[in-house]
Short mmCIF file of C-alpha atoms and ligand atoms in Angstrom, two decimals:
data_model
loop_
_atom_site.label_atom_id
_atom_site.label_comp_id
_atom_site.label_asym_id
_atom_site.label_seq_id
_atom_site.Cartn_x
_atom_site.Cartn_y
_atom_site.Cartn_z
CA MET A 24 62.35 -66.57 34.41
CA LYS A 25 62.10 -69.96 33.86
CA SER A 26 60.19 -71.00 30.61
CA LYS A 27 59.38 -74.31 28.92
CA SER A 28 57.25 -75.11 25.80
CA SER A 29 54.34 -77.38 24.77
CA PHE A 30 52.36 -77.68 22.45
CA VAL A 31 48.55 -77.14 22.32
CA CYS A 32 46.09 -77.77 19.86
CA THR A 33 43.86 -74.73 18.74
CA GLU A 34 41.00 -76.81 18.49
CA CYS A 35 40.11 -78.77 22.02
CA GLU A 36 43.04 -77.08 24.06
CA TYR A 37 44.72 -80.86 23.89
CA LYS A 38 48.04 -80.36 25.21
CA SER A 39 51.41 -82.08 23.81
CA ILE A 40 55.11 -81.82 24.52
CA LYS A 41 55.96 -82.62 20.59
CA TRP A 42 54.41 -81.23 17.71
CA MET A 43 52.04 -83.76 15.82
CA GLY A 44 51.17 -82.86 12.27
CA LYS A 45 47.20 -84.22 13.65
CA CYS A 46 45.59 -83.43 17.07
CA PRO A 47 45.29 -86.77 17.67
CA SER A 48 42.03 -85.76 20.30
CA CYS A 49 39.65 -83.99 17.88
CA GLY A 50 41.66 -84.89 14.64
CA THR A 51 42.70 -81.96 13.56
CA TRP A 52 45.08 -81.66 10.91
CA ASN A 53 48.18 -78.75 11.70
CA SER A 54 46.35 -76.93 14.45
CA LEU A 55 48.82 -77.67 16.91
CA GLU A 56 51.28 -74.86 18.19
CA GLU A 57 53.56 -73.54 20.50
CA VAL A 58 53.03 -71.83 23.90
CA VAL A 59 55.35 -71.32 25.79
CA GLU A 60 54.16 -70.95 29.52
CA VAL A 61 56.31 -69.17 32.21
CA SER A 62 57.04 -71.04 35.93
CA GLU A 63 54.67 -70.84 38.75
CA SER A 64 56.19 -68.15 40.12
CA ALA A 65 56.59 -65.81 37.88
CA GLY A 66 53.67 -66.14 36.47
CA LEU A 67 50.70 -68.06 37.71
CA GLN A 68 50.85 -65.10 40.57
CA LYS A 69 50.71 -62.27 38.47
CA ARG A 70 47.41 -63.59 37.02
CA VAL A 71 45.29 -62.33 39.75
CA ALA A 72 42.57 -61.54 37.87
CA VAL A 73 39.49 -59.31 40.22
CA ARG A 74 42.08 -57.96 43.80
CA SER A 75 41.43 -59.80 46.43
CA ASN A 76 39.08 -58.88 49.18
CA PRO A 77 38.14 -59.77 51.89
CA PRO A 78 34.19 -61.71 51.81
CA VAL A 79 31.36 -58.43 52.47
CA LEU A 80 28.19 -59.63 52.59
CA LEU A 81 26.11 -59.45 49.99
CA ASP A 82 22.68 -57.75 51.94
CA GLU A 83 25.16 -55.10 53.13
CA TYR A 84 27.37 -54.40 49.78
CA ASP A 85 26.88 -51.02 48.27
CA MET A 86 26.71 -51.62 44.38
CA PRO A 87 28.09 -48.27 42.69
CA GLU A 88 25.32 -46.17 40.27
CA TYR A 89 27.74 -46.13 37.04
CA MET A 90 26.97 -49.80 36.75
CA ARG A 91 25.63 -49.12 33.13
CA PHE A 92 25.97 -47.28 30.29
CA GLU A 93 24.17 -46.60 27.45
CA THR A 94 26.21 -47.63 24.11
CA GLY A 95 23.32 -44.82 22.15
CA TYR A 96 22.08 -47.74 20.35
CA GLY A 97 19.28 -49.96 21.82
CA GLU A 98 19.92 -52.79 19.30
CA LEU A 99 23.09 -53.11 21.09
CA ASP A 100 22.23 -51.82 24.77
CA ARG A 101 19.88 -55.03 24.71
CA VAL A 102 21.61 -57.47 23.56
CA LEU A 103 24.16 -56.57 26.35
CA GLY A 104 21.88 -56.86 28.50
CA GLY A 105 20.93 -53.10 28.88
CA GLY A 106 23.78 -51.84 28.38
CA LEU A 107 27.41 -51.73 29.06
CA VAL A 108 28.43 -52.62 31.99
CA HIS A 109 31.30 -50.60 34.30
CA GLY A 110 34.65 -52.62 34.48
CA SER A 111 33.56 -55.47 32.43
CA VAL A 112 35.17 -56.72 29.46
CA VAL A 113 33.54 -58.06 25.48
CA LEU A 114 34.75 -59.41 22.99
CA ILE A 115 33.53 -58.89 19.48
CA SER A 116 33.88 -61.08 16.75
CA GLY A 117 32.90 -61.69 13.11
CA GLU A 118 34.00 -62.05 9.97
CA PRO A 119 36.35 -59.46 8.06
CA GLY A 120 34.29 -56.49 6.56
CA ILE A 121 31.21 -56.84 8.53
CA GLY A 122 31.47 -54.17 10.23
CA LYS A 123 33.28 -54.95 13.41
CA SER A 124 35.26 -51.18 13.26
CA THR A 125 32.70 -49.37 12.03
CA LEU A 126 30.49 -50.04 14.87
CA LEU A 127 32.72 -49.43 17.69
CA MET A 128 33.52 -46.65 15.65
CA GLN A 129 29.63 -45.12 16.06
CA ILE A 130 29.63 -45.79 19.37
CA CYS A 131 32.06 -43.76 20.26
CA ASN A 132 30.26 -40.86 18.63
CA ILE A 133 27.77 -41.46 21.83
CA LEU A 134 30.18 -42.88 24.07
CA GLY A 135 32.72 -39.61 23.88
CA GLN A 136 30.26 -37.25 24.54
CA LYS A 137 30.38 -37.75 28.48
CA ARG A 138 33.00 -40.39 28.87
CA THR A 139 36.87 -40.86 27.74
CA VAL A 140 37.18 -43.27 25.28
CA LEU A 141 40.81 -44.38 23.89
CA TYR A 142 40.07 -46.72 20.30
CA VAL A 143 43.73 -48.56 20.03
CA SER A 144 43.80 -49.77 16.70
CA GLY A 145 46.43 -52.33 15.35
CA GLU A 146 45.15 -52.12 11.91
CA GLU A 147 44.47 -48.73 11.22
CA SER A 148 46.06 -45.36 10.70
CA CYS A 149 45.25 -42.52 13.36
CA GLY A 150 44.42 -41.04 9.63
CA GLN A 151 41.76 -43.96 7.95
CA LEU A 152 40.61 -44.21 11.13
CA LYS A 153 39.82 -40.25 11.02
CA LEU A 154 38.29 -41.17 7.69
CA ARG A 155 36.48 -43.09 8.44
CA ALA A 156 35.26 -41.59 12.46
CA LYS A 157 34.72 -38.43 9.63
CA ARG A 158 32.56 -40.59 7.74
CA LEU A 159 30.59 -41.70 10.19
CA GLY A 160 29.62 -37.67 11.37
CA VAL A 161 32.37 -39.10 15.11
CA LYS A 162 32.54 -35.50 16.74
CA SER A 163 33.40 -36.18 20.47
CA ASP A 164 36.42 -34.33 21.92
CA LYS A 165 37.16 -37.54 24.31
CA LEU A 166 37.68 -39.57 21.38
CA PHE A 167 41.51 -40.30 22.28
CA LEU A 168 42.93 -42.74 18.90
CA LEU A 169 46.71 -45.22 19.28
CA THR A 170 48.05 -46.85 16.46
CA GLU A 171 49.71 -49.67 19.24
CA THR A 172 50.08 -52.93 18.72
CA ASN A 173 52.45 -53.50 22.22
CA ILE A 174 50.07 -54.50 25.13
CA ASP A 175 52.44 -52.63 27.76
CA VAL A 176 52.75 -49.21 25.94
CA ILE A 177 48.68 -49.71 25.65
CA LEU A 178 48.09 -50.85 29.04
CA SER A 179 50.79 -47.38 29.76
CA GLU A 180 48.85 -45.24 27.57
CA CYS A 181 45.76 -46.00 29.28
CA ASP A 182 47.21 -45.05 33.45
CA LYS A 183 48.10 -42.30 30.89
CA LEU A 184 44.73 -40.77 30.07
CA LYS A 185 42.61 -42.73 32.54
CA PRO A 186 39.48 -43.68 30.76
CA ASP A 187 36.77 -45.36 31.16
CA VAL A 188 35.97 -47.24 28.15
CA LEU A 189 38.86 -49.38 26.27
CA ILE A 190 38.13 -50.17 22.58
CA VAL A 191 41.50 -53.38 21.21
CA ASP A 192 40.75 -53.65 17.69
CA SER A 193 41.55 -55.88 16.97
CA VAL A 194 43.12 -58.44 20.18
CA GLN A 195 45.00 -60.53 17.60
CA THR A 196 47.59 -58.45 16.58
CA VAL A 197 48.42 -57.28 20.51
CA TYR A 198 51.57 -58.58 21.65
CA THR A 199 53.86 -59.10 24.64
CA ASP A 200 57.79 -58.91 24.61
CA ARG A 201 57.26 -61.52 27.89
CA PHE A 202 56.86 -64.07 24.96
CA THR A 203 58.73 -64.40 21.86
CA SER A 204 55.83 -65.86 19.66
CA ALA A 205 54.39 -63.87 16.90
CA PRO A 206 50.91 -61.50 17.60
CA GLY A 207 47.78 -63.76 17.11
CA SER A 208 49.01 -66.58 18.43
CA ILE A 209 47.83 -68.72 21.19
CA THR A 210 50.14 -66.98 23.76
CA GLN A 211 50.44 -63.20 22.88
CA VAL A 212 46.75 -63.26 22.47
CA ARG A 213 45.77 -65.02 25.93
CA GLU A 214 47.89 -63.24 27.56
CA GLY A 215 46.78 -59.71 25.83
CA ALA A 216 43.62 -60.46 26.76
CA LEU A 217 44.54 -61.32 29.95
CA ALA A 218 45.97 -58.17 30.45
CA CYS A 219 43.14 -56.08 29.65
CA ILE A 220 41.12 -58.52 32.25
CA THR A 221 43.47 -57.97 34.52
CA LYS A 222 43.20 -53.70 33.85
CA ALA A 223 38.97 -53.70 32.88
CA LYS A 224 38.79 -55.90 36.54
CA SER A 225 40.58 -54.03 38.95
CA GLU A 226 40.04 -50.11 37.86
CA GLY A 227 36.90 -51.00 36.69
CA LEU A 228 37.49 -49.22 33.32
CA SER A 229 35.48 -50.95 30.28
CA VAL A 230 37.55 -53.33 28.14
CA ILE A 231 34.97 -53.81 24.36
CA LEU A 232 37.84 -56.44 22.44
CA VAL A 233 38.05 -57.30 18.51
CA GLY A 234 38.84 -61.07 17.78
CA HIS A 235 39.35 -62.18 14.37
CA VAL A 236 37.37 -65.12 13.69
CA ASN A 237 39.14 -68.72 12.03
CA LYS A 238 38.11 -70.29 8.96
CA GLU A 239 35.96 -72.11 10.71
CA GLY A 240 33.18 -69.09 11.92
CA GLY A 241 34.38 -70.04 15.08
CA ILE A 242 37.13 -66.86 17.47
CA SER A 243 40.58 -68.01 16.90
CA GLY A 244 43.05 -67.43 19.19
CA PRO A 245 42.69 -69.89 22.60
CA LYS A 246 39.28 -71.32 23.56
CA VAL A 247 39.65 -70.06 27.03
CA LEU A 248 39.98 -65.50 25.49
CA GLU A 249 35.97 -66.99 25.82
CA HIS A 250 35.53 -67.46 29.50
CA MET A 251 37.40 -64.81 30.75
CA VAL A 252 35.48 -62.58 29.37
CA ASP A 253 32.52 -61.41 30.65
CA ALA A 254 30.69 -61.02 27.16
CA VAL A 255 30.89 -62.13 23.79
CA LEU A 256 29.45 -61.45 20.74
CA TYR A 257 29.28 -62.45 17.11
CA PHE A 258 28.17 -60.32 14.44
CA GLU A 259 27.03 -62.10 11.95
CA GLY A 260 25.34 -61.50 7.77
CA GLU A 261 25.66 -61.83 4.74
CA ARG A 262 28.41 -60.11 3.84
CA ARG A 263 26.52 -59.05 -0.05
CA GLN A 264 23.18 -57.86 2.08
CA SER A 265 23.39 -54.72 3.67
CA TYR A 266 21.22 -57.00 7.36
CA ARG A 267 23.80 -57.61 10.05
CA ILE A 268 22.70 -59.21 13.51
CA ILE A 269 24.55 -59.04 15.96
CA ARG A 270 23.78 -62.06 18.94
CA ALA A 271 25.26 -62.68 22.60
CA ILE A 272 26.80 -66.43 22.57
CA LYS A 273 27.11 -65.56 26.53
CA ASN A 274 26.86 -62.89 28.33
CA ARG A 275 27.07 -62.81 32.66
CA PHE A 276 25.08 -59.61 32.73
CA GLY A 277 22.40 -61.01 30.12
CA SER A 278 20.15 -63.44 28.49
CA THR A 279 22.36 -64.86 25.39
CA ASN A 280 18.76 -64.52 23.92
CA GLU A 281 18.81 -61.30 22.54
CA ILE A 282 19.46 -60.39 18.91
CA GLY A 283 20.26 -56.48 17.02
CA VAL A 284 19.66 -55.47 13.86
CA PHE A 285 21.29 -53.67 11.87
CA GLU A 286 21.80 -52.04 8.26
CA MET A 287 24.94 -51.13 6.64
CA THR A 288 24.87 -48.34 4.55
CA ASP A 289 26.41 -45.69 2.67
CA GLU A 290 26.23 -43.70 6.87
CA GLY A 291 27.69 -46.68 8.37
CA LEU A 292 24.86 -49.34 10.57
CA THR A 293 21.52 -47.96 11.03
CA GLU A 294 19.59 -50.09 13.06
CA VAL A 295 16.41 -52.06 11.99
CA ALA A 296 13.40 -51.54 14.54
CA ASN A 297 11.04 -53.55 13.23
CA PRO A 298 12.79 -56.42 11.56
CA SER A 299 9.73 -58.02 10.44
CA GLU A 300 9.21 -55.39 7.92
CA ALA A 301 13.02 -55.80 7.23
CA MET A 302 13.34 -59.09 6.02
CA LEU A 303 9.50 -59.30 4.02
CA SER A 304 10.66 -56.59 2.04
CA ASP A 305 10.66 -57.73 -1.77
CA ARG A 306 8.93 -60.87 -0.79
CA PRO A 307 7.98 -62.04 -3.96
CA LYS A 308 3.73 -63.03 -4.70
CA ASN A 309 1.70 -66.45 -5.64
CA VAL A 310 5.52 -68.84 -6.30
CA SER A 311 5.56 -71.77 -4.68
CA GLY A 312 8.33 -73.12 -3.11
CA ASN A 313 7.48 -70.35 -0.23
CA CYS A 314 6.60 -69.51 2.89
CA ALA A 315 6.52 -67.09 6.45
CA VAL A 316 7.92 -67.93 9.77
CA CYS A 317 7.67 -66.47 12.86
CA VAL A 318 10.41 -67.11 15.31
CA MET A 319 11.18 -65.38 18.64
CA GLU A 320 15.15 -64.60 19.37
CA GLY A 321 15.00 -63.20 23.17
CA THR A 322 12.03 -61.81 23.40
CA ARG A 323 11.10 -60.57 19.92
CA PRO A 324 9.36 -61.81 16.96
CA ILE A 325 10.99 -61.69 13.71
CA ILE A 326 9.17 -63.19 11.28
CA ALA A 327 11.32 -64.63 8.15
CA GLU A 328 10.26 -66.53 4.70
CA VAL A 329 11.65 -69.79 4.46
CA GLN A 330 12.30 -70.62 0.49
CA ALA A 331 12.72 -73.43 -0.63
CA LEU A 332 13.22 -75.07 -4.43
CA VAL A 333 12.81 -78.82 -5.48
CA THR A 334 14.08 -79.54 -9.23
CA GLN A 335 14.10 -83.19 -10.49
CA THR A 336 17.62 -83.92 -9.67
CA PRO A 337 19.86 -85.95 -12.26
CA PHE A 338 21.79 -86.95 -10.09
CA SER A 339 21.88 -90.98 -8.06
CA SER A 340 22.12 -89.44 -4.85
CA PRO A 341 20.54 -85.58 -4.93
CA ARG A 342 21.52 -82.67 -3.71
CA ARG A 343 20.98 -81.23 -0.60
CA THR A 344 22.01 -77.47 0.56
CA ALA A 345 20.81 -75.31 3.54
CA ASN A 346 21.21 -71.63 4.19
CA GLY A 347 19.45 -70.35 7.43
CA ILE A 348 19.16 -73.82 8.94
CA ASP A 349 20.57 -76.24 10.10
CA TYR A 350 21.35 -78.67 7.88
CA ASN A 351 20.42 -82.06 10.04
CA ARG A 352 16.90 -80.14 10.59
CA MET A 353 16.37 -79.79 6.66
CA CYS A 354 17.10 -83.55 6.12
CA LEU A 355 15.18 -85.00 9.06
CA VAL A 356 11.90 -82.22 7.51
CA ILE A 357 12.24 -84.43 4.53
CA ALA A 358 12.30 -87.93 6.24
CA VAL A 359 9.14 -87.21 7.93
CA LEU A 360 7.61 -85.87 4.94
CA GLU A 361 8.60 -88.69 2.70
CA LYS A 362 8.07 -91.51 5.46
CA ARG A 363 4.75 -89.89 6.86
CA LEU A 364 3.45 -87.91 3.16
CA GLY A 365 4.75 -90.26 0.90
CA LEU A 366 6.19 -87.26 -1.46
CA LYS A 367 9.72 -88.76 -3.10
CA PHE A 368 12.43 -85.71 -2.13
CA TYR A 369 14.80 -89.35 -3.65
CA GLN A 370 14.65 -87.98 -6.32
CA ASN A 371 15.25 -84.60 -6.17
CA ASP A 372 18.31 -82.18 -5.30
CA VAL A 373 16.47 -79.73 -2.18
CA TYR A 374 18.31 -76.44 -2.19
CA LEU A 375 16.28 -73.92 1.33
CA ASN A 376 17.44 -70.51 2.01
CA VAL A 377 16.41 -67.82 4.61
CA THR A 378 15.82 -64.62 3.37
CA GLY A 379 17.52 -61.43 5.31
CA GLY A 380 20.42 -63.86 6.53
CA LEU A 381 18.37 -64.90 8.93
CA ARG A 382 20.08 -68.20 10.50
CA LEU A 383 16.66 -69.72 12.47
CA ASP A 384 17.72 -72.17 15.36
CA GLU A 385 14.32 -73.27 16.68
CA PRO A 386 12.59 -75.97 16.16
CA SER A 387 9.14 -73.89 15.23
CA ALA A 388 10.54 -72.72 12.58
CA ASP A 389 10.03 -76.88 11.03
CA LEU A 390 6.04 -76.17 9.95
CA ALA A 391 7.10 -73.61 8.10
CA ILE A 392 9.53 -75.18 6.38
CA ALA A 393 7.74 -78.41 6.08
CA LEU A 394 5.51 -76.73 4.14
CA ALA A 395 7.57 -74.24 2.24
CA LEU A 396 9.13 -78.27 0.75
CA ILE A 397 5.17 -79.89 0.02
CA SER A 398 5.11 -76.16 -1.72
CA GLY A 399 7.75 -76.99 -3.80
CA ILE A 400 7.54 -80.96 -4.14
CA THR A 401 3.74 -79.85 -6.04
CA ASP A 402 4.39 -76.96 -7.11
CA ARG A 403 1.49 -75.54 -5.48
CA VAL A 404 1.52 -71.71 -4.07
CA LEU A 405 0.63 -71.34 -0.30
CA PRO A 406 -0.81 -68.20 -0.08
CA ASP A 407 0.84 -65.39 0.02
CA ASP A 408 -1.12 -64.37 3.43
CA LEU A 409 0.31 -67.33 5.66
CA ILE A 410 2.55 -68.09 8.00
CA ALA A 411 2.81 -70.53 9.79
CA PHE A 412 4.74 -71.59 13.07
CA GLY A 413 4.78 -75.15 14.62
CA GLU A 414 8.09 -78.34 15.84
CA ILE A 415 7.17 -81.09 14.18
CA GLY A 416 7.76 -84.56 15.62
CA LEU A 417 9.40 -87.60 14.33
CA SER A 418 5.66 -89.18 13.37
CA GLY A 419 4.74 -86.09 11.67
CA GLU A 420 3.02 -84.64 14.44
CA CYS A 421 3.23 -81.21 15.16
CA ARG A 422 3.90 -80.50 18.63
CA ALA A 423 3.01 -76.27 20.56
CA VAL A 424 5.66 -73.50 20.63
CA SER A 425 6.31 -71.25 23.23
CA HIS A 426 5.56 -67.79 22.97
CA PHE A 427 2.67 -67.70 20.93
CA ASP A 428 0.74 -64.73 21.63
CA TYR A 429 3.93 -63.15 20.74
CA ARG A 430 4.03 -64.74 17.00
CA VAL A 431 0.00 -64.38 16.69
CA LYS A 432 -0.17 -60.62 16.71
CA GLU A 433 3.27 -59.70 15.30
CA SER A 434 1.59 -62.35 12.28
CA SER A 435 -1.43 -60.67 12.60
CA ARG A 436 0.11 -56.79 13.25
CA LEU A 437 2.25 -57.30 9.20
CA GLY A 438 -0.67 -58.07 7.80
CA PHE A 439 -0.91 -62.60 7.25
CA ASN A 440 -4.85 -63.20 7.84
CA THR A 441 -4.22 -66.71 7.25
CA ILE A 442 -2.79 -68.37 11.01
CA VAL A 443 -0.91 -71.98 10.58
CA PHE A 444 -0.22 -73.29 14.78
CA PRO A 445 -0.48 -76.51 16.53
CA LYS A 446 -3.63 -77.45 17.55
CA LYS A 447 -1.98 -77.70 21.37
CA ASN A 448 -2.17 -74.07 21.14
CA SER A 449 -5.01 -72.78 19.99
CA LYS A 450 -7.22 -72.37 23.80
CA LYS A 451 -4.41 -69.60 24.06
CA LEU A 452 -5.41 -67.66 20.93
CA PRO A 453 -5.61 -64.36 21.72
CA VAL A 454 -8.00 -62.76 21.95
CA GLY A 455 -9.11 -59.62 19.28
CA ILE A 456 -7.46 -61.94 16.06
CA LYS A 457 -9.25 -61.45 12.62
CA ALA A 458 -7.59 -63.27 11.28
CA ASN A 459 -8.39 -67.50 9.72
CA ILE A 460 -6.80 -69.63 12.05
CA PHE A 461 -5.67 -73.77 11.14
CA ASP A 462 -4.81 -75.61 14.10
CA ILE A 463 -2.85 -78.82 12.62
CA SER A 464 -2.73 -81.31 14.99
CA ASN A 465 -0.35 -83.91 12.09
CA LEU A 466 1.31 -82.94 8.59
CA TYR A 467 -1.58 -84.30 7.10
CA ASP A 468 -3.66 -81.39 7.82
CA THR A 469 -1.42 -78.61 5.70
CA LEU A 470 -2.55 -80.41 2.37
CA LYS A 471 -5.88 -78.77 1.68
CA LEU A 472 -3.57 -76.07 2.55
CA LEU A 473 -2.08 -76.09 -0.25
CA LYS A 474 -4.04 -74.06 -3.84
CA GLU A 475 -4.28 -76.48 -7.18
CA PRO A 476 -1.22 -75.50 -9.26
CA LYS A 477 -1.81 -71.82 -11.72
CA ASN A 478 0.43 -70.35 -13.57
CA GLN A 479 3.26 -68.23 -11.25
CA GLU A 480 3.95 -64.55 -11.88
CA VAL A 481 7.16 -64.06 -11.17
P1 TYD B 530 34.71 -52.56 9.02
O1 TYD B 530 33.97 -51.69 10.16
O2 TYD B 530 36.43 -52.69 8.09
O3 TYD B 530 34.87 -54.40 8.99
P2 TYD B 530 35.57 -55.07 9.84
O4 TYD B 530 36.42 -53.86 10.88
O5 TYD B 530 34.73 -55.87 10.67
O6 TYD B 530 36.88 -55.91 9.51
O7 TYD B 530 33.85 -53.27 7.63
C1 TYD B 530 34.14 -52.59 5.89
C2 TYD B 530 33.03 -52.21 5.14
O8 TYD B 530 32.10 -51.70 5.59
C3 TYD B 530 33.76 -52.34 3.65
O9 TYD B 530 33.71 -53.33 3.51
C4 TYD B 530 32.96 -51.41 3.77
C5 TYD B 530 31.31 -51.10 4.18
N1 TYD B 530 31.25 -49.75 4.91
C6 TYD B 530 29.82 -49.84 4.27
O10 TYD B 530 29.61 -49.99 3.51
N2 TYD B 530 29.20 -48.40 4.41
C7 TYD B 530 30.31 -46.74 5.52
O11 TYD B 530 29.98 -45.56 6.03
C8 TYD B 530 31.42 -47.86 6.25
C9 TYD B 530 32.33 -47.34 7.79
C10 TYD B 530 31.74 -49.43 6.46
MG1 MG B 531 37.64 -54.06 11.58
#
């Protein structure tokens, strides 16, 4: 077999024939890795992921009945777009210890009632897997365990067992003898994943791959991995906190906006059906710098709390940290508050945090961020039952948000009696809402919401 090697950047896939310390394309240091390319005749011809079939008319194609099956966890099924699709390949990634193996073992319990499942682990022994399964109360007579890292052996076992679901934990541990590079290298990860995808597409087997993340938080291995699979799910959350959020970064069979919320307990992961209540538990009362917000995560409104701590800075350039909020978005809101309301943030350090480990990516969180910052710097408290949502423009104007009625109803359901929102949304206010409403057109209007400073009870 004729093969030649080249060096590929793990970050941007820049290709070079010789090794370099720094990638000339993206500037990352030490990211070039040797990749052995197989000559065309030996490799590429075999790499047809889907079996070639003659063209078929859309109207005449008979769709198989078993297109989706549920994993038993509504939170995960929603993220998958309604269940695991037959013949699909799903990549689940996340930081070490976040609970990927735990979640997969738990879904085996339900999948393994009716279907044959092969759980391949390259990281734990059968004894360790059994121990975890016992702890999680997994009982199935159709669940098979295999500790193997050679992908060719894994697939030949698959041929013998003919499982409906194959779980590979993790794709970074599998390797093939056809290449000499170490497991976890670009070539090995790509070949391992490709072998699984080919199997899935040709035999209608559903495959779940576990992927490790690199130090920047991306999925380690080749970038093409994300293009090759049907869905990429990301499991996130603060390891020290109990909430875990699963979101789809890519999904060929559903929306990528949905999230699923779980809680890590002694008995494994349990679903959190009502995330807003969970995010608001242990909420401090009558404290400056706090403001509740309602964001949309897919089709679901979720309430979280933004906390801002604003303290006088001893440094010449003040400190800014943002946890759960985009750093640049925080800087933008601070700049608008400085310019439009004359607040002196340049003399203060700012620490922003979102409780419950949620990430607020939506611009509708701007208003709550601004209110938390105003409350933090003035030390005036916002009413405890106040909730705010709205996008802020650079002139300090408040812009309309989408899914307005969902947000108002969820806020009202959770007992928020003071709702602050953009004036442009006020025409669509749902009927029968008893809360005090403040529709505002710019940031000046928010100042009247702050209560006089008083002794704080924490
Ligand atoms: P694990 O699924 O092994 O993580 P990953 O596969 O993503 O690396 O999860 C390990 C963590 O989960 C570990 O820190 C302990 C915790 N855990 C519980 O809190 N309860 C449980 O019932 C189990 C099985 C794990
Ligand atoms: Mg694991």
